[in-house]
Tab-separated table of C-alpha atoms in Angstrom:
chain	number	residue	atom	x	y	z
K	1285	MET	CA	-16.809	62.001	-52.349
K	1286	SER	CA	-17.035	65.626	-53.429
K	1287	THR	CA	-18.231	68.400	-51.150
K	1288	GLY	CA	-21.365	68.882	-53.226
K	1289	THR	CA	-22.239	65.214	-52.991
K	1290	MET	CA	-21.661	65.130	-49.208
K	1291	VAL	CA	-23.936	68.110	-48.622
K	1292	SER	CA	-26.659	66.850	-50.913
K	1293	SER	CA	-26.743	63.438	-49.265
K	1294	ARG	CA	-27.618	65.125	-45.964
K	1295	LEU	CA	-30.047	67.743	-47.308
K	1296	TYR	CA	-31.779	66.246	-50.284
K	1297	THR	CA	-34.900	64.769	-48.697
K	1298	PRO	CA	-38.415	63.920	-49.899
K	1299	LEU	CA	-39.519	67.279	-48.504
K	1300	SER	CA	-38.045	68.935	-51.553
K	1301	ARG	CA	-41.074	67.709	-53.431
K	1302	ALA	CA	-43.131	70.302	-51.533
K	1303	LEU	CA	-41.547	73.132	-53.521
K	1304	PRO	CA	-42.523	75.205	-56.567
K	1305	ARG	CA	-42.572	73.125	-59.711
K	1306	GLN	CA	-39.656	74.534	-61.683
K	1307	ILE	CA	-36.668	73.262	-63.576
K	1308	ILE	CA	-33.387	74.392	-62.055
K	1309	SER	CA	-30.824	74.689	-64.821
K	1310	ARG	CA	-27.244	73.782	-63.996
K	1311	PRO	CA	-24.728	76.637	-64.002
K	1312	ALA	CA	-22.057	76.460	-66.626
K	1313	GLN	CA	-18.666	74.957	-65.774
K	1314	ILE	CA	-19.102	74.007	-62.133
K	1315	GLY	CA	-16.448	71.693	-60.868
K	1316	SER	CA	-16.596	68.977	-58.320
K	1317	ARG	CA	-15.939	71.410	-55.460
K	1318	LEU	CA	-18.340	74.241	-54.858
K	1319	PRO	CA	-16.556	77.474	-53.784
K	1320	ARG	CA	-18.232	78.875	-50.684
K	1321	THR	CA	-18.115	82.524	-51.767
K	1322	ARG	CA	-19.515	81.761	-55.182
K	1323	THR	CA	-22.373	79.799	-53.616
K	1324	ALA	CA	-23.292	82.726	-51.384
K	1325	ARG	CA	-23.321	85.151	-54.298
K	1326	PHE	CA	-25.436	82.753	-56.349
K	1327	TYR	CA	-28.117	82.476	-53.647
K	1328	SER	CA	-28.242	86.175	-52.886
K	1329	SER	CA	-28.326	87.436	-56.465
K	1330	LYS	CA	-31.641	88.690	-57.879
K	1331	LYS	CA	-32.849	87.570	-61.260
K	1332	GLU	CA	-35.829	89.105	-62.981
K	1333	SER	CA	-36.108	86.463	-65.694
K	1334	LYS	CA	-38.762	83.743	-65.857
K	1335	ASP	CA	-36.144	81.290	-64.625
K	1336	GLN	CA	-35.731	82.887	-61.217
K	1337	PHE	CA	-36.683	80.808	-58.222
K	1338	ILE	CA	-40.216	81.256	-56.895
K	1339	ILE	CA	-39.905	82.481	-53.332
K	1340	TRP	CA	-42.959	81.537	-51.329
K	1341	ARG	CA	-44.167	83.478	-48.300
K	1342	PRO	CA	-41.725	84.002	-45.432
K	1343	TRP	CA	-43.414	81.436	-43.225
K	1344	LEU	CA	-42.497	78.720	-45.694
K	1345	ARG	CA	-38.871	79.743	-46.259
K	1346	LEU	CA	-37.637	78.192	-43.053
K	1347	SER	CA	-39.697	75.024	-43.317
K	1348	ILE	CA	-38.689	74.179	-46.888
K	1349	GLY	CA	-35.540	76.214	-47.411
K	1350	ILE	CA	-33.067	73.508	-46.430
K	1351	PRO	CA	-34.545	70.836	-48.720
K	1352	PHE	CA	-34.642	73.427	-51.496
K	1353	ILE	CA	-30.923	74.155	-51.086
K	1354	GLY	CA	-30.244	70.436	-50.960
K	1355	ALA	CA	-32.055	69.927	-54.232
K	1356	LEU	CA	-30.129	72.783	-55.813
K	1357	ILE	CA	-26.723	71.469	-54.724
K	1358	TYR	CA	-27.696	67.992	-55.827
K	1359	SER	CA	-28.515	69.387	-59.258
K	1360	MET	CA	-25.179	71.190	-59.477
K	1361	ALA	CA	-23.195	68.202	-58.338
K	1362	THR	CA	-24.830	65.650	-60.606
K	1363	GLU	CA	-25.187	68.034	-63.573
K	1364	ASN	CA	-28.861	67.010	-63.928
K	1365	ALA	CA	-31.945	69.199	-63.749
K	1366	THR	CA	-34.155	68.615	-60.711
K	1367	GLN	CA	-37.880	69.265	-60.748
K	1368	THR	CA	-39.599	70.299	-57.525
K	1369	GLU	CA	-43.287	70.752	-56.800
K	1370	ALA	CA	-45.283	73.543	-55.204
K	1371	PRO	CA	-46.444	72.902	-51.641
K	1372	SER	CA	-50.045	71.763	-51.459
K	1373	ILE	CA	-52.606	73.965	-49.740
K	1374	ALA	CA	-52.780	71.362	-46.972
K	1375	GLU	CA	-49.034	71.782	-46.359
K	1376	ILE	CA	-49.334	75.557	-46.530
K	1377	ASP	CA	-52.154	75.611	-43.969
K	1378	LYS	CA	-50.336	73.223	-41.666
K	1379	ALA	CA	-47.268	75.474	-41.700
K	1380	LEU	CA	-49.413	78.528	-41.001
K	1381	LYS	CA	-51.169	76.952	-38.023
K	1382	GLU	CA	-47.884	75.783	-36.542
K	1383	LYS	CA	-46.392	79.252	-36.860
K	1384	ALA	CA	-49.082	81.452	-35.299
K	1385	PRO	CA	-52.700	81.574	-34.068
K	1386	ILE	CA	-55.487	82.104	-36.591
K	1387	THR	CA	-56.410	85.789	-36.905
K	1388	ASP	CA	-58.454	88.048	-39.181
K	1389	ASP	CA	-55.395	88.234	-41.432
K	1390	SER	CA	-55.225	84.464	-41.897
K	1391	PRO	CA	-56.427	82.830	-45.128
K	1392	MET	CA	-60.178	82.312	-45.294
K	1393	ARG	CA	-59.639	78.564	-45.163
K	1394	LEU	CA	-58.248	78.782	-41.649
K	1395	ARG	CA	-60.780	81.357	-40.487
K	1396	MET	CA	-63.654	79.148	-41.617
K	1397	GLU	CA	-62.101	76.175	-39.856
K	1398	LYS	CA	-61.878	78.162	-36.636
K	1399	LEU	CA	-65.463	79.418	-36.976
K	1400	ILE	CA	-67.055	76.009	-37.406
K	1401	LYS	CA	-65.056	74.486	-34.555
K	1402	GLU	CA	-66.199	77.229	-32.187
K	1403	HIS	CA	-69.851	76.853	-33.163
K	1404	GLN	CA	-69.780	73.077	-33.015
K	1405	LYS	CA	-68.776	73.271	-29.362
K	1406	LYS	CA	-71.316	75.981	-28.576
K	1407	ILE	CA	-74.169	74.067	-30.214
K	1408	THR	CA	-73.342	70.651	-28.745
K	1409	ASP	CA	-72.954	72.133	-25.262
K	1410	GLU	CA	-76.439	73.670	-25.451
K	1411	LEU	CA	-78.083	70.572	-26.919
K	1412	SER	CA	-76.441	68.365	-24.290
K	1413	ARG	CA	-77.842	70.651	-21.604
K	1414	ILE	CA	-81.344	70.241	-23.029
K	1415	ASP	CA	-81.123	66.469	-23.539
K	1416	GLY	CA	-79.208	65.579	-20.396
K	1417	LYS	CA	-76.936	63.263	-22.361
K	1418	ALA	CA	-73.517	64.044	-23.798
K	1419	PHE	CA	-72.567	63.811	-27.449
K	1420	GLN	CA	-70.107	61.157	-28.551
K	1421	ALA	CA	-67.222	63.001	-30.230
K	1422	ASP	CA	-65.363	61.125	-32.933
K	1423	THR	CA	-62.263	62.801	-34.383
K	1424	TRP	CA	-61.048	61.567	-37.754
K	1425	THR	CA	-58.355	62.466	-40.268
K	1426	ARG	CA	-57.883	62.119	-44.021
K	1427	PRO	CA	-54.711	60.750	-45.631
K	1428	ASN	CA	-54.238	63.780	-47.903
K	1429	GLY	CA	-54.862	66.389	-45.239
K	1430	GLY	CA	-57.746	67.570	-43.139
K	1431	GLY	CA	-60.298	65.643	-41.165
K	1432	GLY	CA	-63.167	66.455	-38.893
K	1433	ILE	CA	-65.093	65.910	-35.696
K	1434	SER	CA	-68.375	64.010	-35.733
K	1435	CYS	CA	-70.504	64.625	-32.647
K	1436	VAL	CA	-73.488	62.283	-32.412
K	1437	LEU	CA	-76.128	61.752	-29.738
K	1438	GLN	CA	-78.349	58.689	-30.158
K	1439	ASP	CA	-81.257	57.443	-28.055
K	1440	GLY	CA	-81.166	60.440	-25.767
K	1441	ASN	CA	-83.917	61.836	-23.577
K	1442	VAL	CA	-84.994	64.452	-26.127
K	1443	PHE	CA	-83.248	63.416	-29.322
K	1444	GLU	CA	-83.681	60.088	-31.020
K	1445	LYS	CA	-80.671	61.064	-33.103
K	1446	ALA	CA	-78.687	64.278	-33.285
K	1447	GLY	CA	-75.530	64.921	-35.249
K	1448	VAL	CA	-73.337	68.014	-35.342
K	1449	ASN	CA	-70.407	67.458	-37.684
K	1450	ILE	CA	-67.546	69.550	-38.951
K	1451	SER	CA	-65.258	68.573	-41.794
K	1452	ILE	CA	-62.120	70.135	-43.225
K	1453	VAL	CA	-61.222	68.405	-46.474
K	1454	TYR	CA	-58.270	68.826	-48.825
K	1455	GLY	CA	-58.225	66.965	-52.091
K	1456	GLU	CA	-57.986	66.993	-55.858
K	1457	LEU	CA	-60.730	67.506	-58.411
K	1458	PRO	CA	-60.103	65.439	-61.558
K	1459	ARG	CA	-61.248	66.712	-64.921
K	1460	PRO	CA	-64.693	65.025	-64.858
K	1461	ALA	CA	-65.453	66.576	-61.456
K	1462	ILE	CA	-64.391	70.002	-62.732
K	1463	GLU	CA	-66.831	69.708	-65.618
K	1464	ARG	CA	-69.670	68.702	-63.287
K	1465	MET	CA	-68.997	71.631	-60.984
K	1466	ARG	CA	-68.812	74.065	-63.868
K	1467	ALA	CA	-72.512	73.453	-64.501
K	1468	ASP	CA	-73.375	74.769	-61.021
K	1469	HIS	CA	-70.683	77.438	-60.654
K	1470	LYS	CA	-70.815	79.915	-63.501
K	1471	SER	CA	-67.589	81.707	-62.559
K	1472	PHE	CA	-65.605	78.494	-62.266
K	1473	VAL	CA	-62.124	78.777	-63.762
K	1474	GLY	CA	-59.681	76.075	-64.689
K	1475	ALA	CA	-60.837	75.261	-68.193
K	1476	ASN	CA	-57.361	74.265	-69.338
K	1477	VAL	CA	-56.213	72.131	-66.428
K	1478	ASP	CA	-56.467	68.418	-65.832
K	1479	SER	CA	-57.002	68.782	-62.096
K	1480	LEU	CA	-57.481	71.346	-59.343
K	1481	ASN	CA	-56.689	71.306	-55.663
K	1482	PHE	CA	-59.749	71.887	-53.513
K	1483	PHE	CA	-60.494	72.806	-49.920
K	1484	ALA	CA	-63.889	72.404	-48.293
K	1485	ALA	CA	-64.862	73.230	-44.722
K	1486	GLY	CA	-68.301	73.161	-43.226
K	1487	LEU	CA	-70.535	72.535	-40.262
K	1488	SER	CA	-73.576	70.360	-40.782
K	1489	LEU	CA	-76.197	69.339	-38.265
K	1490	VAL	CA	-79.454	67.421	-38.254
K	1491	LEU	CA	-81.579	66.959	-35.143
K	1492	HIS	CA	-84.354	64.350	-34.958
K	1493	PRO	CA	-86.294	64.655	-31.666
K	1494	HIS	CA	-88.326	61.785	-30.206
K	1495	ASN	CA	-91.490	63.837	-29.870
K	1496	PRO	CA	-93.508	64.112	-33.108
K	1497	HIS	CA	-94.564	67.627	-32.087
K	1498	ALA	CA	-90.923	68.764	-32.029
K	1499	PRO	CA	-89.621	69.446	-35.544
K	1500	THR	CA	-86.527	68.080	-37.212
K	1501	VAL	CA	-84.045	70.795	-38.137
K	1502	HIS	CA	-81.159	70.907	-40.567
K	1503	LEU	CA	-78.294	73.365	-40.912
K	1504	ASN	CA	-75.224	73.555	-43.077
K	1505	TYR	CA	-72.754	76.371	-43.660
K	1506	ARG	CA	-69.680	75.770	-45.784
K	1507	TYR	CA	-66.778	77.316	-47.668
K	1508	PHE	CA	-65.219	75.893	-50.823
K	1509	GLU	CA	-62.003	76.904	-52.562
K	1510	THR	CA	-60.050	75.580	-55.511
K	1511	SER	CA	-56.532	76.436	-56.630
K	1512	ASP	CA	-54.019	75.606	-59.327
K	1513	PRO	CA	-51.810	72.754	-58.047
K	1514	LYS	CA	-48.815	74.317	-59.828
K	1515	ASP	CA	-49.139	77.594	-57.926
K	1516	PRO	CA	-51.604	77.378	-55.013
K	1517	ILE	CA	-50.725	80.819	-53.637
K	1518	ASN	CA	-50.634	83.090	-56.677
K	1519	GLY	CA	-52.482	81.039	-59.288
K	1520	ASP	CA	-56.131	81.343	-60.296
K	1521	LYS	CA	-58.613	80.547	-57.532
K	1522	ASN	CA	-62.304	79.930	-57.128
K	1523	TRP	CA	-64.056	80.413	-53.806
K	1524	TRP	CA	-67.639	80.539	-52.639
K	1525	PHE	CA	-69.848	80.149	-49.590
K	1526	GLY	CA	-72.953	78.037	-49.325
K	1527	GLY	CA	-75.409	76.920	-46.727
K	1528	GLY	CA	-78.726	77.479	-45.061
K	1529	THR	CA	-81.102	76.056	-42.505
K	1530	ASP	CA	-84.604	74.604	-42.724
K	1531	LEU	CA	-87.300	73.200	-40.453
K	1532	THR	CA	-89.173	69.923	-40.996
K	1533	PRO	CA	-92.133	69.532	-38.636
K	1534	SER	CA	-94.490	66.568	-38.619
K	1535	TYR	CA	-97.298	68.721	-37.234
K	1536	LEU	CA	-97.906	72.314	-38.151
K	1537	TYR	CA	-97.570	74.982	-35.473
K	1538	PRO	CA	-97.728	78.326	-37.277
K	1539	GLU	CA	-96.144	80.189	-34.361
K	1540	ASP	CA	-93.090	77.922	-34.591
K	1541	CYS	CA	-92.777	78.486	-38.324
K	1542	LYS	CA	-93.041	82.244	-37.886
K	1543	HIS	CA	-90.435	82.315	-35.123
K	1544	PHE	CA	-87.981	80.247	-37.142
K	1545	HIS	CA	-88.348	82.350	-40.277
K	1546	GLN	CA	-88.365	85.688	-38.441
K	1547	THR	CA	-85.093	84.908	-36.661
K	1548	ILE	CA	-83.448	84.057	-39.972
K	1549	LYS	CA	-84.929	87.070	-41.739
K	1550	ASP	CA	-83.609	89.438	-39.068
K	1551	VAL	CA	-80.070	88.191	-39.695
K	1552	CYS	CA	-80.443	88.427	-43.466
K	1553	ASP	CA	-81.855	91.956	-43.302
K	1554	ARG	CA	-78.886	93.202	-41.300
K	1555	HIS	CA	-76.699	92.369	-44.278
K	1556	ASP	CA	-78.945	92.847	-47.307
K	1557	SER	CA	-82.725	93.223	-47.529
K	1558	THR	CA	-82.809	91.082	-50.671
K	1559	TYR	CA	-81.204	88.061	-49.017
K	1560	TYR	CA	-84.203	86.599	-47.190
K	1561	PRO	CA	-86.733	86.603	-50.062
K	1562	ARG	CA	-84.110	85.240	-52.473
K	1563	PHE	CA	-82.798	82.566	-50.121
K	1564	LYS	CA	-86.275	81.596	-48.889
K	1565	ALA	CA	-87.453	80.995	-52.456
K	1566	TRP	CA	-84.214	79.121	-53.171
K	1567	CYS	CA	-84.858	76.912	-50.144
K	1568	ASP	CA	-88.427	76.118	-51.207
K	1569	LYS	CA	-87.138	75.131	-54.629
K	1570	TYR	CA	-84.148	73.108	-53.413
K	1571	PHE	CA	-85.798	71.078	-50.632
K	1572	TYR	CA	-88.479	69.725	-52.925
K	1573	ILE	CA	-89.205	66.069	-53.665
K	1574	PRO	CA	-90.293	65.905	-57.314
K	1575	HIS	CA	-91.499	62.317	-57.284
K	1576	ARG	CA	-93.770	63.154	-54.330
K	1577	GLY	CA	-94.810	66.603	-55.470
K	1578	GLU	CA	-94.140	68.066	-52.032
K	1579	ALA	CA	-91.510	69.939	-50.044
K	1580	ARG	CA	-89.378	68.267	-47.403
K	1581	GLY	CA	-90.477	70.765	-44.755
K	1582	ILE	CA	-91.608	74.358	-44.216
K	1583	GLY	CA	-88.354	75.799	-45.510
K	1584	GLY	CA	-85.955	78.398	-44.226
K	1585	ILE	CA	-83.091	79.717	-46.317
K	1586	PHE	CA	-80.714	78.086	-48.755
K	1587	PHE	CA	-77.918	79.535	-50.863
K	1588	ASP	CA	-74.895	78.392	-52.808
K	1589	ASP	CA	-72.148	79.889	-54.976
K	1590	LEU	CA	-71.974	83.132	-52.983
K	1591	ASP	CA	-68.901	84.864	-54.373
K	1592	ALA	CA	-67.833	88.259	-55.720
K	1593	ASN	CA	-70.112	87.893	-58.740
K	1594	PHE	CA	-73.081	87.224	-56.481
K	1595	LEU	CA	-72.561	90.475	-54.585
K	1596	GLN	CA	-72.691	92.397	-57.843
K	1597	SER	CA	-76.258	91.154	-58.324
K	1598	SER	CA	-77.384	92.205	-54.823
K	1599	LEU	CA	-77.790	95.550	-53.096
K	1600	SER	CA	-74.447	95.099	-51.363
K	1601	SER	CA	-71.288	96.776	-52.530
K	1602	SER	CA	-68.036	95.683	-51.008
K	1603	GLN	CA	-64.356	96.316	-51.441
K	1604	ASN	CA	-63.756	92.867	-49.958
K	1605	PRO	CA	-66.485	90.450	-51.127
K	1606	GLN	CA	-64.976	87.484	-49.324
K	1607	GLU	CA	-64.979	89.344	-46.007
K	1608	THR	CA	-68.538	90.592	-46.557
K	1609	LEU	CA	-69.893	87.123	-47.213
K	1610	PHE	CA	-67.921	85.565	-44.365
K	1611	SER	CA	-69.517	88.076	-42.000
K	1612	PHE	CA	-72.981	87.083	-43.207
K	1613	VAL	CA	-72.276	83.353	-42.861
K	1614	SER	CA	-70.878	83.921	-39.350
K	1615	ASP	CA	-74.023	85.757	-38.249
K	1616	ALA	CA	-76.321	83.200	-39.879
K	1617	LEU	CA	-74.546	80.373	-38.080
K	1618	GLY	CA	-74.772	82.280	-34.816
K	1619	SER	CA	-78.555	82.607	-35.175
K	1620	PHE	CA	-79.225	78.866	-35.124
K	1621	LEU	CA	-79.729	78.343	-31.399
K	1622	PRO	CA	-82.082	81.347	-31.015
K	1623	SER	CA	-84.095	80.145	-34.022
K	1624	TYR	CA	-84.583	76.540	-32.869
K	1625	VAL	CA	-84.146	76.104	-29.123
K	1626	PRO	CA	-87.306	78.041	-28.106
K	1627	ILE	CA	-89.350	75.800	-30.434
K	1628	LEU	CA	-87.754	72.662	-29.046
K	1629	GLU	CA	-88.361	73.749	-25.453
K	1630	ARG	CA	-92.075	74.269	-26.219
K	1631	ARG	CA	-92.604	70.894	-27.906
K	1632	LYS	CA	-90.204	68.323	-26.475
K	1633	ASP	CA	-92.391	67.306	-23.508
K	1634	MET	CA	-95.831	67.427	-25.145
K	1635	PRO	CA	-97.887	64.221	-24.851
K	1636	PHE	CA	-98.368	62.250	-28.062
K	1637	THR	CA	-100.223	59.169	-29.269
K	1638	PRO	CA	-99.012	56.070	-31.151
K	1639	GLU	CA	-100.829	57.385	-34.236
K	1640	GLN	CA	-98.892	60.640	-34.039
K	1641	LYS	CA	-95.620	58.735	-33.712
K	1642	GLN	CA	-96.489	56.696	-36.796
K	1643	TRP	CA	-97.191	59.891	-38.752
K	1644	GLN	CA	-93.762	61.194	-37.723
K	1645	GLN	CA	-92.216	57.988	-39.079
K	1646	LEU	CA	-93.883	58.504	-42.460
K	1647	ARG	CA	-92.613	62.068	-42.616
K	1648	ARG	CA	-89.108	60.857	-41.818
K	1649	GLY	CA	-89.370	58.486	-44.746
K	1650	ARG	CA	-89.699	61.547	-46.971
K	1651	TYR	CA	-86.604	62.993	-45.328
K	1652	VAL	CA	-84.645	59.877	-46.259
K	1653	GLU	CA	-85.930	59.966	-49.843
K	1654	PHE	CA	-84.774	63.531	-50.378
K	1655	ASN	CA	-81.354	63.081	-48.795
K	1656	LEU	CA	-80.441	59.949	-50.709
K	1657	VAL	CA	-81.898	60.933	-54.080
K	1658	TYR	CA	-81.588	64.703	-54.434
K	1659	ASP	CA	-79.275	66.271	-51.869
K	1660	ARG	CA	-76.133	67.641	-53.543
K	1661	GLY	CA	-74.073	67.555	-50.350
K	1662	THR	CA	-74.746	63.874	-49.765
K	1663	SER	CA	-74.005	63.078	-53.401
K	1664	PHE	CA	-70.723	65.045	-53.390
K	1665	GLY	CA	-69.635	63.477	-50.111
K	1666	LEU	CA	-70.233	59.923	-51.260
K	1667	ARG	CA	-68.311	60.575	-54.500
K	1668	THR	CA	-65.283	61.981	-52.657
K	1669	PRO	CA	-62.377	59.492	-52.421
K	1670	ASN	CA	-61.808	58.183	-48.884
K	1671	ALA	CA	-65.123	59.708	-47.805
K	1672	ARG	CA	-66.274	59.071	-44.254
K	1673	VAL	CA	-69.606	57.481	-45.010
K	1674	GLU	CA	-70.824	57.342	-41.397
K	1675	SER	CA	-70.494	61.114	-41.091
K	1676	ILE	CA	-72.151	61.771	-44.446
K	1677	LEU	CA	-75.164	59.615	-43.589
K	1678	MET	CA	-75.410	61.082	-40.104
K	1679	SER	CA	-78.340	63.154	-41.386
K	1680	LEU	CA	-80.607	60.123	-41.733
K	1681	PRO	CA	-83.089	59.507	-38.907
K	1682	ARG	CA	-82.711	56.582	-36.550
K	1683	THR	CA	-86.084	55.202	-37.647
K	1684	ALA	CA	-88.455	55.816	-40.561
K	1685	SER	CA	-91.437	54.110	-42.181
K	1686	TRP	CA	-93.012	53.629	-45.583
K	1687	VAL	CA	-96.645	52.592	-45.954
K	1688	TYR	CA	-98.066	51.581	-49.300
K	1689	MET	CA	-100.651	54.169	-50.409
K	1690	ASP	CA	-100.997	55.893	-47.055
K	1691	PRO	CA	-104.469	57.501	-47.141
K	1692	VAL	CA	-103.159	60.965	-46.212
K	1693	SER	CA	-99.645	61.243	-47.621
K	1694	GLY	CA	-99.714	58.627	-50.365
K	1695	THR	CA	-99.781	59.664	-54.000
K	1696	ARG	CA	-103.116	60.663	-55.573
K	1697	THR	CA	-104.805	61.308	-52.234
K	1698	ASP	CA	-107.586	63.804	-51.580
K	1699	ALA	CA	-106.687	66.443	-48.990
K	1700	SER	CA	-110.186	67.930	-48.673
K	1701	ALA	CA	-112.191	68.236	-45.470
K	1702	ALA	CA	-114.766	65.780	-46.797
K	1703	ALA	CA	-112.023	63.249	-47.451
K	1704	ALA	CA	-110.765	63.746	-43.902
K	1705	ALA	CA	-114.164	62.818	-42.503
K	1706	VAL	CA	-114.342	59.699	-44.668
K	1707	LEU	CA	-110.817	58.683	-43.677
K	1708	ALA	CA	-111.574	59.146	-40.013
K	1709	GLU	CA	-114.555	56.823	-40.337
K	1710	GLU	CA	-112.630	54.234	-42.344
K	1711	THR	CA	-109.490	54.192	-40.218
K	1712	GLY	CA	-111.035	54.753	-36.822
K	1713	GLU	CA	-108.764	57.734	-36.193
K	1714	GLN	CA	-110.184	60.977	-34.897
K	1715	THR	CA	-111.204	63.529	-37.487
K	1716	GLU	CA	-109.010	66.127	-35.777
K	1717	GLU	CA	-105.905	63.957	-36.176
K	1718	ILE	CA	-106.585	63.320	-39.858
K	1719	SER	CA	-107.234	67.028	-40.387
K	1720	ARG	CA	-103.931	67.968	-38.782
K	1721	GLN	CA	-102.047	65.587	-41.018
K	1722	MET	CA	-103.793	67.018	-44.063
K	1723	GLU	CA	-103.014	70.541	-42.884
K	1724	MET	CA	-99.338	69.608	-42.870
K	1725	MET	CA	-99.605	68.112	-46.341
K	1726	ASP	CA	-101.245	71.253	-47.689
K	1727	VAL	CA	-98.305	73.393	-46.538
K	1728	LEU	CA	-95.828	70.935	-48.017
K	1729	LYS	CA	-97.572	71.113	-51.379
K	1730	HIS	CA	-98.123	74.889	-51.247
K	1731	PRO	CA	-95.247	76.713	-49.463
K	1732	ARG	CA	-96.278	79.756	-47.433
K	1733	GLN	CA	-94.766	83.124	-46.688
K	1734	TRP	CA	-94.336	82.971	-42.922
K	1735	VAL	CA	-93.061	86.500	-42.304
């Protein structure tokens, strides 16, 4: 056995497939033995041609250098060209995390992962304190990289169902998915590729309290990135932030609505005075149920596709758009507990009647309708290969009801005061209760400016 063959048999491993995709041409006239001095000169020489080896960042040289050398020697010894592939972004991120802690200089993927993990713990700790029951934490992984932590509290003292999930997903977008995303993301690149690598990280929560006077709340903040699988480090990339938060009460308490919106507006204004009015209107438009002709709740903020192009259309100017938007998302996520907990504390122990509980169940039915029919996040999650369905459907309430032609919330109903009096007489319910339900319906059909 020749020296080249002996070395290659020890070093040529499947790890060499995690390398830059490039054909390594065999040198002319190499014999069966590989002179040591010539090998050293070959590796240390610099070539400026297109055929030079792609040298990835220093943190990858050690982890993949040996398989790379093995592949090269194997090519020389067998006189055949060997093709190697670029490391995936999942492999790159794994190597980074093993090498050093995540800092402000780390890729945005890792910084977003760190952010959502920190806030998941902070939020679940506070909600557990309020409820008196701990969340069940379920850690899961994906075959192609990434995973998440689903924290769920069911049948608690305050919450009928509460979920606070994080997910870090690596995968591949096939051509049909690229075309679908292009419709929503105007700056999307990759027109001439068959597939793109993608990374998605986000924190999503939905809280459904027992008490019908305590509102349901939803939050989601996320980061999405795509890259060329042939060159994930230096190739063309897309990135954007998305997210928002919104409140869904069964009964209208204007002071709660004002507090929720004011807390969000204060955060938005610290970054850009145009954010709140734009994102509030976006939220009212997004969380709308067309077949019912009503909103899901009293709104909040919603945004998507926040990237460098977005900043050009706002009052903000930034030398580092990604950093600017990450700062905003961080502050928005940090404002959740101050925006919701005071409302929850005021309402969670209020007395309620069976009729009020039934009204809450009807409103939750609307929540289910929106999430399963219109929500883009739910749709994307369920279309993702190897999706964790239990985590995706965590947002659905524990219980919900549908009543045929409900006199208040059914289609083609009259929301006038006179109708309320007639309904109260027909149903035996108090006029005040019917009026409160109609007051809620009026806001859902005609969104208000709360601050």
